[in-house]
mmCIF file of N, CA and C in Angstrom:
data_model
loop_
_atom_site.group_PDB
_atom_site.id
_atom_site.type_symbol
_atom_site.label_atom_id
_atom_site.label_comp_id
_atom_site.label_asym_id
_atom_site.label_seq_id
_atom_site.Cartn_x
_atom_site.Cartn_y
_atom_site.Cartn_z
ATOM 1 N N MET T 298 19.385 -5.299 -0.089
ATOM 2 C CA MET T 298 19.499 -3.955 -0.607
ATOM 3 C C MET T 298 18.458 -3.097 0.129
ATOM 4 N N LEU T 299 18.854 -1.942 0.578
ATOM 5 C CA LEU T 299 17.954 -1.071 1.320
ATOM 6 C C LEU T 299 17.220 -0.125 0.384
ATOM 7 N N LEU T 300 16.069 0.330 0.834
ATOM 8 C CA LEU T 300 15.252 1.242 0.039
ATOM 9 C C LEU T 300 16.039 2.508 -0.257
ATOM 10 N N ARG T 301 16.255 2.774 -1.532
ATOM 11 C CA ARG T 301 17.078 3.901 -1.956
ATOM 12 C C ARG T 301 16.285 5.192 -1.971
ATOM 13 N N ALA T 302 16.973 6.295 -1.838
ATOM 14 C CA ALA T 302 16.330 7.615 -1.836
ATOM 15 C C ALA T 302 15.592 7.884 -3.137
ATOM 16 N N THR T 303 16.135 7.411 -4.257
ATOM 17 C CA THR T 303 15.462 7.650 -5.542
ATOM 18 C C THR T 303 14.135 6.914 -5.605
ATOM 19 N N HIS T 304 14.068 5.732 -5.014
ATOM 20 C CA HIS T 304 12.818 4.995 -4.984
ATOM 21 C C HIS T 304 11.840 5.661 -4.022
ATOM 22 N N LEU T 305 12.349 6.207 -2.934
ATOM 23 C CA LEU T 305 11.481 6.931 -2.019
ATOM 24 C C LEU T 305 10.901 8.154 -2.709
ATOM 25 N N ALA T 306 11.699 8.853 -3.474
ATOM 26 C CA ALA T 306 11.200 10.030 -4.195
ATOM 27 C C ALA T 306 10.073 9.630 -5.143
ATOM 28 N N ALA T 307 10.241 8.512 -5.813
ATOM 29 C CA ALA T 307 9.176 8.023 -6.699
ATOM 30 C C ALA T 307 7.928 7.686 -5.896
ATOM 31 N N ALA T 308 8.119 7.069 -4.756
ATOM 32 C CA ALA T 308 6.968 6.728 -3.912
ATOM 33 C C ALA T 308 6.242 7.972 -3.443
ATOM 34 N N LEU T 309 6.994 8.959 -3.026
ATOM 35 C CA LEU T 309 6.370 10.192 -2.558
ATOM 36 C C LEU T 309 5.639 10.912 -3.676
ATOM 37 N N ALA T 310 6.151 10.792 -4.890
ATOM 38 C CA ALA T 310 5.536 11.475 -6.029
ATOM 39 C C ALA T 310 4.163 10.897 -6.358
ATOM 40 N N VAL T 311 3.978 9.604 -6.117
ATOM 41 C CA VAL T 311 2.703 8.987 -6.473
ATOM 42 C C VAL T 311 2.034 8.296 -5.282
ATOM 43 N N TRP T 312 2.423 8.642 -4.073
ATOM 44 C CA TRP T 312 1.929 7.911 -2.913
ATOM 45 C C TRP T 312 0.423 7.952 -2.796
ATOM 46 N N SER T 313 -0.204 9.008 -3.251
ATOM 47 C CA SER T 313 -1.665 9.078 -3.146
ATOM 48 C C SER T 313 -2.338 8.108 -4.106
ATOM 49 N N LEU T 314 -1.604 7.604 -5.092
ATOM 50 C CA LEU T 314 -2.165 6.666 -6.050
ATOM 51 C C LEU T 314 -2.034 5.221 -5.592
ATOM 52 N N VAL T 315 -1.249 4.990 -4.567
ATOM 53 C CA VAL T 315 -0.920 3.631 -4.158
ATOM 54 C C VAL T 315 -1.517 3.349 -2.785
ATOM 55 N N PRO T 316 -2.209 2.235 -2.663
ATOM 56 C CA PRO T 316 -2.702 1.837 -1.345
ATOM 57 C C PRO T 316 -1.509 1.559 -0.420
ATOM 58 N N LEU T 317 -1.457 2.231 0.704
ATOM 59 C CA LEU T 317 -0.277 2.129 1.562
ATOM 60 C C LEU T 317 -0.141 0.782 2.246
ATOM 61 N N VAL T 318 -1.244 0.163 2.609
ATOM 62 C CA VAL T 318 -1.136 -1.143 3.280
ATOM 63 C C VAL T 318 -0.404 -2.146 2.394
ATOM 64 N N PRO T 319 -0.836 -2.343 1.136
ATOM 65 C CA PRO T 319 -0.090 -3.302 0.319
ATOM 66 C C PRO T 319 1.347 -2.871 0.017
ATOM 67 N N LEU T 320 1.595 -1.575 -0.010
ATOM 68 C CA LEU T 320 2.959 -1.104 -0.244
ATOM 69 C C LEU T 320 3.862 -1.510 0.917
ATOM 70 N N VAL T 321 3.381 -1.351 2.139
ATOM 71 C CA VAL T 321 4.144 -1.783 3.319
ATOM 72 C C VAL T 321 4.272 -3.304 3.321
ATOM 73 N N GLN T 322 3.189 -4.003 2.989
ATOM 74 C CA GLN T 322 3.240 -5.461 2.921
ATOM 75 C C GLN T 322 4.298 -5.921 1.923
ATOM 76 N N LEU T 323 4.338 -5.262 0.786
ATOM 77 C CA LEU T 323 5.303 -5.620 -0.242
ATOM 78 C C LEU T 323 6.735 -5.368 0.217
ATOM 79 N N ALA T 324 6.970 -4.241 0.859
ATOM 80 C CA ALA T 324 8.317 -3.930 1.353
ATOM 81 C C ALA T 324 8.778 -4.981 2.354
ATOM 82 N N VAL T 325 7.891 -5.367 3.266
ATOM 83 C CA VAL T 325 8.240 -6.384 4.261
ATOM 84 C C VAL T 325 8.479 -7.730 3.583
ATOM 85 N N SER T 326 7.614 -8.085 2.651
ATOM 86 C CA SER T 326 7.767 -9.343 1.935
ATOM 87 C C SER T 326 9.081 -9.384 1.162
ATOM 88 N N ALA T 327 9.400 -8.309 0.479
ATOM 89 C CA ALA T 327 10.639 -8.258 -0.298
ATOM 90 C C ALA T 327 11.865 -8.338 0.610
ATOM 91 N N ALA T 328 11.799 -7.659 1.736
ATOM 92 C CA ALA T 328 12.942 -7.664 2.653
ATOM 93 C C ALA T 328 13.178 -9.048 3.249
ATOM 94 N N SER T 329 12.125 -9.828 3.387
ATOM 95 C CA SER T 329 12.283 -11.160 3.982
ATOM 96 C C SER T 329 12.364 -12.267 2.933
ATOM 97 N N ALA T 330 12.468 -11.901 1.672
ATOM 98 C CA ALA T 330 12.490 -12.893 0.593
ATOM 99 C C ALA T 330 13.682 -13.845 0.680
ATOM 100 N N ASP T 331 14.763 -13.386 1.277
ATOM 101 C CA ASP T 331 15.942 -14.251 1.396
ATOM 102 C C ASP T 331 15.882 -15.134 2.645
ATOM 103 N N GLY T 332 14.749 -15.108 3.344
ATOM 104 C CA GLY T 332 14.575 -15.957 4.513
ATOM 105 C C GLY T 332 14.822 -15.274 5.838
ATOM 106 N N GLU T 333 15.350 -14.073 5.790
ATOM 107 C CA GLU T 333 15.586 -13.332 7.030
ATOM 108 C C GLU T 333 15.493 -11.844 6.737
ATOM 109 N N MET T 334 15.270 -11.099 7.795
ATOM 110 C CA MET T 334 15.206 -9.652 7.660
ATOM 111 C C MET T 334 16.147 -9.050 8.698
ATOM 112 N N SER T 335 17.097 -8.266 8.223
ATOM 113 C CA SER T 335 18.085 -7.673 9.130
ATOM 114 C C SER T 335 17.473 -6.496 9.887
ATOM 115 N N ASP T 336 18.124 -6.143 10.980
ATOM 116 C CA ASP T 336 17.689 -4.973 11.738
ATOM 117 C C ASP T 336 17.763 -3.714 10.883
ATOM 118 N N ASP T 337 18.772 -3.637 10.013
ATOM 119 C CA ASP T 337 18.894 -2.479 9.122
ATOM 120 C C ASP T 337 17.709 -2.392 8.168
ATOM 121 N N GLU T 338 17.280 -3.524 7.635
ATOM 122 C CA GLU T 338 16.127 -3.522 6.733
ATOM 123 C C GLU T 338 14.865 -3.077 7.458
ATOM 124 N N VAL T 339 14.673 -3.567 8.680
ATOM 125 C CA VAL T 339 13.504 -3.164 9.471
ATOM 126 C C VAL T 339 13.544 -1.671 9.752
ATOM 127 N N THR T 340 14.706 -1.161 10.105
ATOM 128 C CA THR T 340 14.854 0.266 10.388
ATOM 129 C C THR T 340 14.510 1.113 9.171
ATOM 130 N N VAL T 341 14.993 0.697 8.017
ATOM 131 C CA VAL T 341 14.711 1.445 6.784
ATOM 132 C C VAL T 341 13.232 1.378 6.438
ATOM 133 N N ILE T 342 12.621 0.200 6.563
ATOM 134 C CA ILE T 342 11.193 0.079 6.269
ATOM 135 C C ILE T 342 10.388 0.967 7.209
ATOM 136 N N ARG T 343 10.725 0.947 8.487
ATOM 137 C CA ARG T 343 10.015 1.812 9.443
ATOM 138 C C ARG T 343 10.164 3.291 9.071
ATOM 139 N N ALA T 344 11.370 3.694 8.733
ATOM 140 C CA ALA T 344 11.618 5.098 8.398
ATOM 141 C C ALA T 344 10.864 5.506 7.141
ATOM 142 N N ARG T 345 10.954 4.678 6.102
ATOM 143 C CA ARG T 345 10.290 5.022 4.838
ATOM 144 C C ARG T 345 8.779 4.989 4.982
ATOM 145 N N ALA T 346 8.260 4.008 5.710
ATOM 146 C CA ALA T 346 6.816 3.957 5.941
ATOM 147 C C ALA T 346 6.361 5.193 6.723
ATOM 148 N N GLY T 347 7.183 5.620 7.681
ATOM 149 C CA GLY T 347 6.861 6.829 8.442
ATOM 150 C C GLY T 347 6.794 8.053 7.558
ATOM 151 N N GLU T 348 7.688 8.135 6.583
ATOM 152 C CA GLU T 348 7.689 9.268 5.658
ATOM 153 C C GLU T 348 6.438 9.286 4.778
ATOM 154 N N LEU T 349 5.844 8.117 4.582
ATOM 155 C CA LEU T 349 4.623 8.024 3.785
ATOM 156 C C LEU T 349 3.367 8.056 4.644
ATOM 157 N N GLY T 350 3.542 8.205 5.957
ATOM 158 C CA GLY T 350 2.397 8.238 6.864
ATOM 159 C C GLY T 350 1.857 6.859 7.182
ATOM 160 N N ALA T 351 2.678 5.849 7.035
ATOM 161 C CA ALA T 351 2.219 4.476 7.235
ATOM 162 C C ALA T 351 3.002 3.735 8.314
ATOM 163 N N ALA T 352 3.615 4.451 9.224
ATOM 164 C CA ALA T 352 4.452 3.818 10.248
ATOM 165 C C ALA T 352 3.660 2.844 11.117
ATOM 166 N N ALA T 353 2.414 3.156 11.375
ATOM 167 C CA ALA T 353 1.597 2.303 12.236
ATOM 168 C C ALA T 353 1.336 0.927 11.623
ATOM 169 N N LEU T 354 1.525 0.790 10.341
ATOM 170 C CA LEU T 354 1.262 -0.479 9.662
ATOM 171 C C LEU T 354 2.409 -1.471 9.766
ATOM 172 N N VAL T 355 3.596 -0.987 10.061
ATOM 173 C CA VAL T 355 4.795 -1.816 9.946
ATOM 174 C C VAL T 355 4.814 -2.981 10.927
ATOM 175 N N ASP T 356 4.534 -2.751 12.206
ATOM 176 C CA ASP T 356 4.647 -3.821 13.195
ATOM 177 C C ASP T 356 3.744 -5.009 12.878
ATOM 178 N N ALA T 357 2.507 -4.722 12.490
ATOM 179 C CA ALA T 357 1.587 -5.818 12.153
ATOM 180 C C ALA T 357 2.098 -6.600 10.950
ATOM 181 N N GLU T 358 2.653 -5.902 9.989
ATOM 182 C CA GLU T 358 3.148 -6.583 8.793
ATOM 183 C C GLU T 358 4.421 -7.365 9.073
ATOM 184 N N LEU T 359 5.217 -6.925 10.022
ATOM 185 C CA LEU T 359 6.411 -7.686 10.389
ATOM 186 C C LEU T 359 6.026 -9.016 11.032
ATOM 187 N N ARG T 360 4.889 -9.052 11.723
ATOM 188 C CA ARG T 360 4.425 -10.285 12.354
ATOM 189 C C ARG T 360 3.726 -11.216 11.363
ATOM 190 N N ALA T 361 3.181 -10.658 10.311
ATOM 191 C CA ALA T 361 2.429 -11.450 9.329
ATOM 192 C C ALA T 361 3.362 -11.947 8.227
ATOM 193 N N ARG T 362 3.085 -13.113 7.746
ATOM 194 C CA ARG T 362 3.796 -13.655 6.581
ATOM 195 C C ARG T 362 2.760 -13.802 5.478
ATOM 196 N N ARG T 363 2.769 -12.879 4.544
ATOM 197 C CA ARG T 363 1.762 -12.884 3.492
ATOM 198 C C ARG T 363 2.356 -13.397 2.186
ATOM 199 N N PRO T 364 1.643 -14.301 1.538
ATOM 200 C CA PRO T 364 2.088 -14.725 0.210
ATOM 201 C C PRO T 364 2.019 -13.543 -0.760
ATOM 202 N N LEU T 365 2.979 -13.462 -1.626
ATOM 203 C CA LEU T 365 3.057 -12.361 -2.583
ATOM 204 C C LEU T 365 1.786 -12.239 -3.422
ATOM 205 N N ASP T 366 1.191 -13.361 -3.755
ATOM 206 C CA ASP T 366 -0.011 -13.304 -4.597
ATOM 207 C C ASP T 366 -1.229 -12.739 -3.878
ATOM 208 N N THR T 367 -1.136 -12.531 -2.566
ATOM 209 C CA THR T 367 -2.222 -11.854 -1.851
ATOM 210 C C THR T 367 -1.976 -10.351 -1.757
ATOM 211 N N ILE T 368 -0.771 -9.919 -2.058
ATOM 212 C CA ILE T 368 -0.401 -8.504 -1.971
ATOM 213 C C ILE T 368 -0.533 -7.806 -3.316
ATOM 214 N N THR T 369 -0.035 -8.434 -4.342
ATOM 215 C CA THR T 369 0.097 -7.768 -5.645
ATOM 216 C C THR T 369 -1.203 -7.359 -6.331
ATOM 217 N N PRO T 370 -2.333 -8.025 -6.113
ATOM 218 C CA PRO T 370 -3.555 -7.561 -6.789
ATOM 219 C C PRO T 370 -3.956 -6.128 -6.442
ATOM 220 N N ALA T 371 -3.483 -5.614 -5.342
ATOM 221 C CA ALA T 371 -3.821 -4.236 -4.944
ATOM 222 C C ALA T 371 -3.215 -3.204 -5.876
ATOM 223 N N PHE T 372 -2.181 -3.583 -6.599
ATOM 224 C CA PHE T 372 -1.514 -2.667 -7.519
ATOM 225 C C PHE T 372 -2.130 -2.847 -8.907
ATOM 226 N N SER T 373 -3.154 -2.060 -9.192
ATOM 227 C CA SER T 373 -3.941 -2.300 -10.396
ATOM 228 C C SER T 373 -3.612 -1.385 -11.573
ATOM 229 N N THR T 374 -2.975 -0.259 -11.319
ATOM 230 C CA THR T 374 -2.636 0.638 -12.425
ATOM 231 C C THR T 374 -1.159 0.479 -12.790
ATOM 232 N N THR T 375 -0.813 0.969 -13.941
ATOM 233 C CA THR T 375 0.583 0.914 -14.383
ATOM 234 C C THR T 375 1.484 1.642 -13.397
ATOM 235 N N GLU T 376 1.065 2.808 -12.944
ATOM 236 C CA GLU T 376 1.878 3.592 -12.008
ATOM 237 C C GLU T 376 2.073 2.837 -10.702
ATOM 238 N N GLN T 377 1.002 2.218 -10.202
ATOM 239 C CA GLN T 377 1.105 1.457 -8.964
ATOM 240 C C GLN T 377 2.033 0.257 -9.124
ATOM 241 N N ARG T 378 1.933 -0.435 -10.240
ATOM 242 C CA ARG T 378 2.801 -1.591 -10.474
ATOM 243 C C ARG T 378 4.262 -1.173 -10.614
ATOM 244 N N GLN T 379 4.505 -0.042 -11.262
ATOM 245 C CA GLN T 379 5.877 0.443 -11.395
ATOM 246 C C GLN T 379 6.458 0.798 -10.036
ATOM 247 N N LEU T 380 5.677 1.459 -9.207
ATOM 248 C CA LEU T 380 6.149 1.809 -7.871
ATOM 249 C C LEU T 380 6.364 0.551 -7.036
ATOM 250 N N ALA T 381 5.447 -0.394 -7.132
ATOM 251 C CA ALA T 381 5.593 -1.641 -6.387
ATOM 252 C C ALA T 381 6.882 -2.353 -6.793
ATOM 253 N N TYR T 382 7.171 -2.390 -8.076
ATOM 254 C CA TYR T 382 8.411 -2.992 -8.557
ATOM 255 C C TYR T 382 9.617 -2.270 -7.994
ATOM 256 N N ALA T 383 9.579 -0.943 -8.024
ATOM 257 C CA ALA T 383 10.712 -0.149 -7.507
ATOM 258 C C ALA T 383 10.931 -0.410 -6.038
ATOM 259 N N VAL T 384 9.858 -0.485 -5.268
ATOM 260 C CA VAL T 384 9.988 -0.737 -3.829
ATOM 261 C C VAL T 384 10.522 -2.146 -3.585
ATOM 262 N N ALA T 385 9.956 -3.132 -4.270
ATOM 263 C CA ALA T 385 10.408 -4.508 -4.074
ATOM 264 C C ALA T 385 11.868 -4.685 -4.461
ATOM 265 N N TYR T 386 12.271 -4.045 -5.558
ATOM 266 C CA TYR T 386 13.653 -4.135 -6.006
ATOM 267 C C TYR T 386 14.604 -3.440 -5.033
ATOM 268 N N ALA T 387 14.183 -2.325 -4.507
ATOM 269 C CA ALA T 387 15.060 -1.526 -3.643
ATOM 270 C C ALA T 387 15.279 -2.171 -2.284
ATOM 271 N N VAL T 388 14.328 -2.928 -1.830
ATOM 272 C CA VAL T 388 14.455 -3.567 -0.532
ATOM 273 C C VAL T 388 15.340 -4.775 -0.682
#
């Protein structure tokens, strides 16, 4: 499932509250959860990260394989956790 516009709107609404590095890490992790990441998923992640000012983070995260439990602690507030859930679900 690709990142939906409604989830992007939510991200943009609270992007200053969310650390962008873990958000990109989470999107990449979620997209590869099924064992592979399609070119379409990579394109969408790059585009959405670019809209949040985080395009430079994507390539490094595509090369890294991070366990989910190393990403999620960065989301410490309710708003951050809700956005993280929305991003993970949408990808």
